[in-house]
């Protein structure tokens, strides 16, 4: 189902403010890697925000996700102070790993391999 304009607006607001909260809490640059808020999808009732985190060069993304979840109360409080005047109710946050970057890197590797294999085949036909 297509997101409504309001869902998109609230999702974008939460994404921007949550990015700033993560930066202030030191989550954006961790263990030599980076964490960014890839997307925020709101449920139709605006009571839950599904937050997709992109982790670049983080050794254990699942472990990092658990560390973030452990500080959920702190994160939600900081976010609530920032968006409380704009929202009637603070949505529940649910964090997920966004594997889009991993998928892109895997696809790039596959394309490189196909190109290499193709050049070997063309070289054999000469």
Coordinates of N, CA and C in Angstrom, one line a residue:
X1 N 0.8 -1.2 0.0 CA 0.0 0.0 0.0 C 0.9 1.2 0.0
X2 N 0.5 2.2 -0.8 CA 1.2 3.5 -0.9 C 1.1 4.3 0.4
X3 N 2.3 4.9 0.8 CA 2.3 5.8 1.9 C 1.6 7.1 1.6
X4 N 0.9 7.6 2.7 CA 0.2 8.8 2.5 C 1.2 10.0 2.6
X5 N 0.7 11.2 2.2 CA 1.6 12.3 2.3 C 2.0 12.6 3.8
X6 N 1.1 12.4 4.7 CA 1.3 12.6 6.2 C 2.4 11.6 6.7
X7 N 2.2 10.3 6.2 CA 3.2 9.3 6.6 C 4.6 9.7 6.2
X8 N 4.7 10.1 4.9 CA 6.0 10.5 4.4 C 6.6 11.7 5.1
X9 N 5.7 12.7 5.5 CA 6.2 13.9 6.2 C 6.7 13.5 7.6
X10 N 6.0 12.7 8.3 CA 6.4 12.3 9.6 C 7.6 11.4 9.6
X11 N 7.7 10.5 8.6 CA 8.8 9.6 8.4 C 10.1 10.5 8.2
X12 N 10.0 11.5 7.3 CA 11.1 12.3 7.0 C 11.5 13.1 8.2
X13 N 10.6 13.7 9.0 CA 10.9 14.4 10.2 C 11.6 13.5 11.2
X14 N 11.1 12.3 11.4 CA 11.8 11.4 12.3 C 13.2 11.0 11.8
X15 N 13.3 10.8 10.5 CA 14.6 10.4 10.0 C 15.6 11.6 10.2
X16 N 15.3 12.8 9.9 CA 16.2 13.9 10.1 C 16.6 14.1 11.6
X17 N 15.6 14.1 12.4 CA 15.8 14.3 13.8 C 16.6 13.2 14.5
X18 N 16.2 12.0 14.1 CA 16.9 10.8 14.6 C 18.4 10.7 14.2
X19 N 18.6 11.2 13.0 CA 20.0 11.3 12.5 C 20.8 12.2 13.4
X20 N 20.2 13.3 13.8 CA 20.9 14.3 14.7 C 21.1 13.7 16.1
X21 N 20.1 13.0 16.5 CA 20.2 12.3 17.8 C 21.3 11.3 17.8
X22 N 21.4 10.5 16.8 CA 22.4 9.5 16.7 C 23.8 10.2 16.7
X23 N 23.9 11.3 16.0 CA 25.2 12.0 15.9 C 25.6 12.5 17.3
X24 N 24.6 13.1 18.0 CA 24.9 13.6 19.4 C 25.2 12.5 20.4
X25 N 24.6 11.3 20.1 CA 24.9 10.1 21.0 C 26.1 9.4 20.6
X26 N 26.7 9.7 19.5 CA 28.0 9.1 19.0 C 27.7 7.8 18.3
X27 N 26.5 7.6 17.8 CA 26.2 6.4 17.0 C 26.6 6.5 15.5
X28 N 26.8 7.7 15.0 CA 27.0 7.9 13.6 C 28.4 7.4 13.1
X29 N 29.4 7.5 14.0 CA 30.7 7.0 13.6 C 31.1 6.1 14.8
X30 N 31.2 4.8 14.5 CA 31.4 3.8 15.6 C 32.4 2.7 15.0
X31 N 33.4 2.4 15.9 CA 34.4 1.3 15.5 C 34.9 1.5 14.1
X32 N 35.2 2.7 13.7 CA 35.8 3.0 12.4 C 34.8 2.9 11.3
X33 N 33.5 2.6 11.6 CA 32.5 2.5 10.6 C 31.5 3.6 10.7
X34 N 30.5 3.6 9.9 CA 29.4 4.6 9.9 C 28.0 4.0 10.0
X35 N 27.2 4.7 10.7 CA 25.8 4.3 10.8 C 24.9 5.4 10.3
X36 N 24.0 5.2 9.4 CA 23.1 6.2 9.0 C 21.7 5.7 9.0
X37 N 20.7 6.6 9.1 CA 19.3 6.3 9.0 C 19.0 6.2 7.5
X38 N 18.8 5.0 7.0 CA 18.6 4.9 5.5 C 17.1 5.3 5.2
X39 N 16.2 4.9 6.0 CA 14.8 5.2 5.8 C 14.0 5.1 7.0
X40 N 12.8 5.8 7.1 CA 11.9 5.6 8.2 C 10.5 5.4 7.5
X41 N 9.9 4.3 7.8 CA 8.5 4.0 7.3 C 7.5 4.0 8.4
X42 N 6.5 4.8 8.2 CA 5.5 5.0 9.3 C 4.3 4.0 9.0
X43 N 3.7 3.5 10.0 CA 2.5 2.7 9.9 C 1.4 3.7 9.6
X44 N 0.3 3.2 9.0 CA -0.8 4.2 8.6 C -1.4 4.9 9.8
X45 N -1.4 4.4 11.0 CA -1.9 5.1 12.2 C -0.9 6.0 12.8
X46 N 0.3 6.0 12.3 CA 1.5 6.9 12.7 C 1.9 6.6 14.1
X47 N 1.6 5.4 14.6 CA 2.0 5.0 16.0 C 3.3 4.2 16.0
X48 N 3.8 3.7 14.8 CA 5.1 3.0 14.8 C 5.9 3.5 13.6
X49 N 7.2 3.7 14.0 CA 8.2 4.1 12.9 C 9.1 2.9 12.8
X50 N 9.2 2.4 11.6 CA 10.2 1.4 11.2 C 11.4 2.1 10.7
X51 N 12.5 2.0 11.5 CA 13.7 2.7 11.2 C 14.7 1.8 10.6
X52 N 15.2 2.0 9.4 CA 16.1 1.2 8.7 C 17.5 1.8 8.8
X53 N 18.4 1.1 9.4 CA 19.8 1.6 9.6 C 20.7 1.0 8.6
X54 N 21.5 1.8 8.0 CA 22.6 1.4 7.1 C 23.9 1.4 7.9
X55 N 24.6 0.3 7.9 CA 25.9 0.2 8.6 C 27.0 -0.1 7.6
X56 N 27.9 0.8 7.5 CA 29.0 0.7 6.6 C 30.3 0.5 7.3
X57 N 31.0 -0.6 7.0 CA 32.2 -1.1 7.6 C 32.1 -1.3 9.2
X58 N 31.0 -1.8 9.6 CA 30.8 -2.2 11.0 C 31.0 -3.7 11.0
X59 N 31.9 -4.1 11.9 CA 32.3 -5.5 12.0 C 31.1 -6.5 12.2
X60 N 30.2 -6.1 13.2 CA 29.1 -6.9 13.5 C 27.8 -6.0 13.6
X61 N 27.2 -5.9 12.4 CA 26.0 -5.0 12.4 C 24.9 -5.5 13.4
X62 N 24.7 -6.8 13.5 CA 23.7 -7.3 14.4 C 23.9 -7.0 15.9
X63 N 25.2 -7.1 16.3 CA 25.6 -6.7 17.6 C 25.4 -5.2 17.8
X64 N 25.8 -4.4 16.8 CA 25.6 -2.9 16.9 C 24.1 -2.6 17.1
X65 N 23.3 -3.3 16.3 CA 21.8 -3.1 16.4 C 21.3 -3.4 17.8
X66 N 21.8 -4.4 18.4 CA 21.4 -4.7 19.8 C 21.9 -3.6 20.8
X67 N 23.1 -3.1 20.6 CA 23.5 -2.0 21.4 C 22.6 -0.8 21.3
X68 N 22.2 -0.5 20.1 CA 21.3 0.6 19.8 C 19.9 0.3 20.5
X69 N 19.4 -0.9 20.4 CA 18.2 -1.2 21.0 C 18.2 -1.1 22.6
X70 N 19.4 -1.4 23.1 CA 19.6 -1.3 24.6 C 19.5 0.1 25.1
X71 N 19.7 1.1 24.2 CA 19.6 2.5 24.5 C 18.4 3.1 24.0
X72 N 17.4 2.3 23.7 CA 16.1 2.7 23.1 C 15.4 3.8 23.9
X73 N 15.4 3.7 25.2 CA 14.7 4.7 26.1 C 15.4 6.0 26.0
X74 N 16.7 6.0 26.0 CA 17.5 7.3 25.8 C 17.2 7.9 24.5
X75 N 17.2 7.1 23.4 CA 17.0 7.6 22.1 C 15.6 8.1 21.9
X76 N 14.6 7.4 22.4 CA 13.3 7.9 22.3 C 13.0 9.2 23.1
X77 N 13.6 9.3 24.2 CA 13.5 10.5 25.0 C 14.1 11.7 24.3
X78 N 15.3 11.5 23.7 CA 16.0 12.6 23.0 C 15.2 13.0 21.8
X79 N 14.6 12.0 21.1 CA 13.8 12.3 19.9 C 12.5 13.0 20.3
X80 N 11.9 12.5 21.3 CA 10.6 13.1 21.8 C 10.8 14.6 22.1
X81 N 11.9 15.0 22.7 CA 12.2 16.4 23.0 C 12.3 17.2 21.7
X82 N 12.7 16.6 20.7 CA 12.9 17.3 19.4 C 11.6 17.4 18.5
X83 N 10.8 16.4 18.6 CA 9.6 16.3 17.7 C 8.3 16.4 18.5
X84 N 8.4 16.5 19.8 CA 7.2 16.4 20.6 C 6.1 17.5 20.3
X85 N 6.6 18.7 19.9 CA 5.6 19.8 19.6 C 4.9 19.6 18.3
X86 N 5.5 18.7 17.4 CA 5.0 18.6 16.1 C 4.1 17.3 15.9
X87 N 4.2 16.4 16.9 CA 3.4 15.2 16.9 C 2.5 15.1 18.1
X88 N 1.3 14.5 17.9 CA 0.4 14.3 19.0 C 0.9 13.2 19.9
X89 N 1.4 12.1 19.3 CA 2.0 11.0 20.0 C 3.3 10.6 19.4
X90 N 4.2 10.3 20.3 CA 5.5 9.8 19.9 C 5.4 8.4 19.4
X91 N 5.7 8.1 18.2 CA 5.6 6.7 17.7 C 6.6 5.8 18.4
X92 N 6.2 4.5 18.4 CA 7.2 3.5 18.9 C 8.2 3.3 17.8
X93 N 9.5 3.1 18.2 CA 10.5 2.9 17.2 C 10.9 1.4 17.1
X94 N 11.0 1.0 15.9 CA 11.5 -0.4 15.6 C 12.7 -0.3 14.7
X95 N 13.8 -0.8 15.1 CA 15.0 -0.7 14.3 C 15.3 -2.0 13.5
X96 N 15.7 -1.8 12.3 CA 16.0 -2.9 11.4 C 17.3 -2.6 10.6
X97 N 18.0 -3.6 10.2 CA 19.2 -3.4 9.4 C 18.7 -3.2 7.9
X98 N 19.3 -2.2 7.3 CA 19.0 -2.0 5.8 C 20.2 -2.6 5.1
X99 N 19.9 -3.7 4.3 CA 21.0 -4.4 3.6 C 21.1 -3.9 2.2
X100 N 20.6 -2.8 1.8 CA 20.6 -2.3 0.5 C 22.1 -2.1 0.0
X101 N 23.0 -1.5 0.8 CA 24.4 -1.4 0.4 C 25.0 -2.7 0.2
X102 N 24.8 -3.7 1.1 CA 25.4 -5.0 0.9 C 24.9 -5.6 -0.5
X103 N 23.6 -5.4 -0.8 CA 23.1 -5.9 -2.0 C 23.7 -5.3 -3.2
X104 N 23.9 -3.9 -3.1 CA 24.6 -3.2 -4.2 C 26.0 -3.7 -4.4
X105 N 26.7 -3.9 -3.3 CA 28.1 -4.3 -3.5 C 28.2 -5.7 -4.1
X106 N 27.3 -6.6 -3.7 CA 27.2 -8.0 -4.2 C 26.9 -7.9 -5.7
X107 N 26.0 -7.1 -6.1 CA 25.6 -6.9 -7.5 C 26.8 -6.4 -8.3
X108 N 27.5 -5.4 -7.8 CA 28.7 -4.9 -8.5 C 29.7 -6.0 -8.7
X109 N 29.9 -6.8 -7.7 CA 30.9 -7.9 -7.8 C 30.4 -8.9 -8.9
X110 N 29.1 -9.2 -8.9 CA 28.6 -10.1 -9.9 C 28.8 -9.5 -11.3
X111 N 28.5 -8.3 -11.5 CA 28.7 -7.6 -12.8 C 30.2 -7.6 -13.2
X112 N 31.1 -7.4 -12.2 CA 32.5 -7.4 -12.6 C 32.9 -8.8 -13.0
X113 N 32.4 -9.8 -12.3 CA 32.7 -11.2 -12.6 C 32.2 -11.6 -14.0
X114 N 31.0 -11.2 -14.3 CA 30.4 -11.4 -15.6 C 31.2 -10.8 -16.7
X115 N 31.6 -9.5 -16.5 CA 32.4 -8.8 -17.5 C 33.8 -9.5 -17.7
X116 N 34.4 -9.9 -16.6 CA 35.7 -10.7 -16.7 C 35.5 -12.0 -17.5
X117 N 34.4 -12.7 -17.1 CA 34.1 -14.0 -17.8 C 33.9 -13.7 -19.3
X118 N 33.1 -12.7 -19.6 CA 32.8 -12.3 -20.9 C 34.0 -12.0 -21.8
X119 N 34.9 -11.2 -21.1 CA 36.2 -10.8 -21.8 C 37.0 -12.1 -22.1
X120 N 37.0 -13.0 -21.1 CA 37.8 -14.3 -21.3 C 37.2 -15.1 -22.5
X121 N 35.9 -15.2 -22.6 CA 35.2 -15.9 -23.6 C 35.5 -15.3 -25.0
X122 N 35.4 -13.9 -25.1 CA 35.7 -13.2 -26.3 C 37.2 -13.4 -26.7
X123 N 38.1 -13.5 -25.7 CA 39.5 -13.7 -26.0 C 39.8 -15.1 -26.5
X124 N 39.0 -16.1 -26.0 CA 39.2 -17.5 -26.5 C 38.7 -17.7 -27.9
X125 N 37.8 -16.9 -28.4 CA 37.2 -17.1 -29.7 C 38.1 -16.5 -30.8
X126 N 39.1 -15.7 -30.5 CA 39.9 -15.1 -31.5 C 40.9 -16.0 -32.1

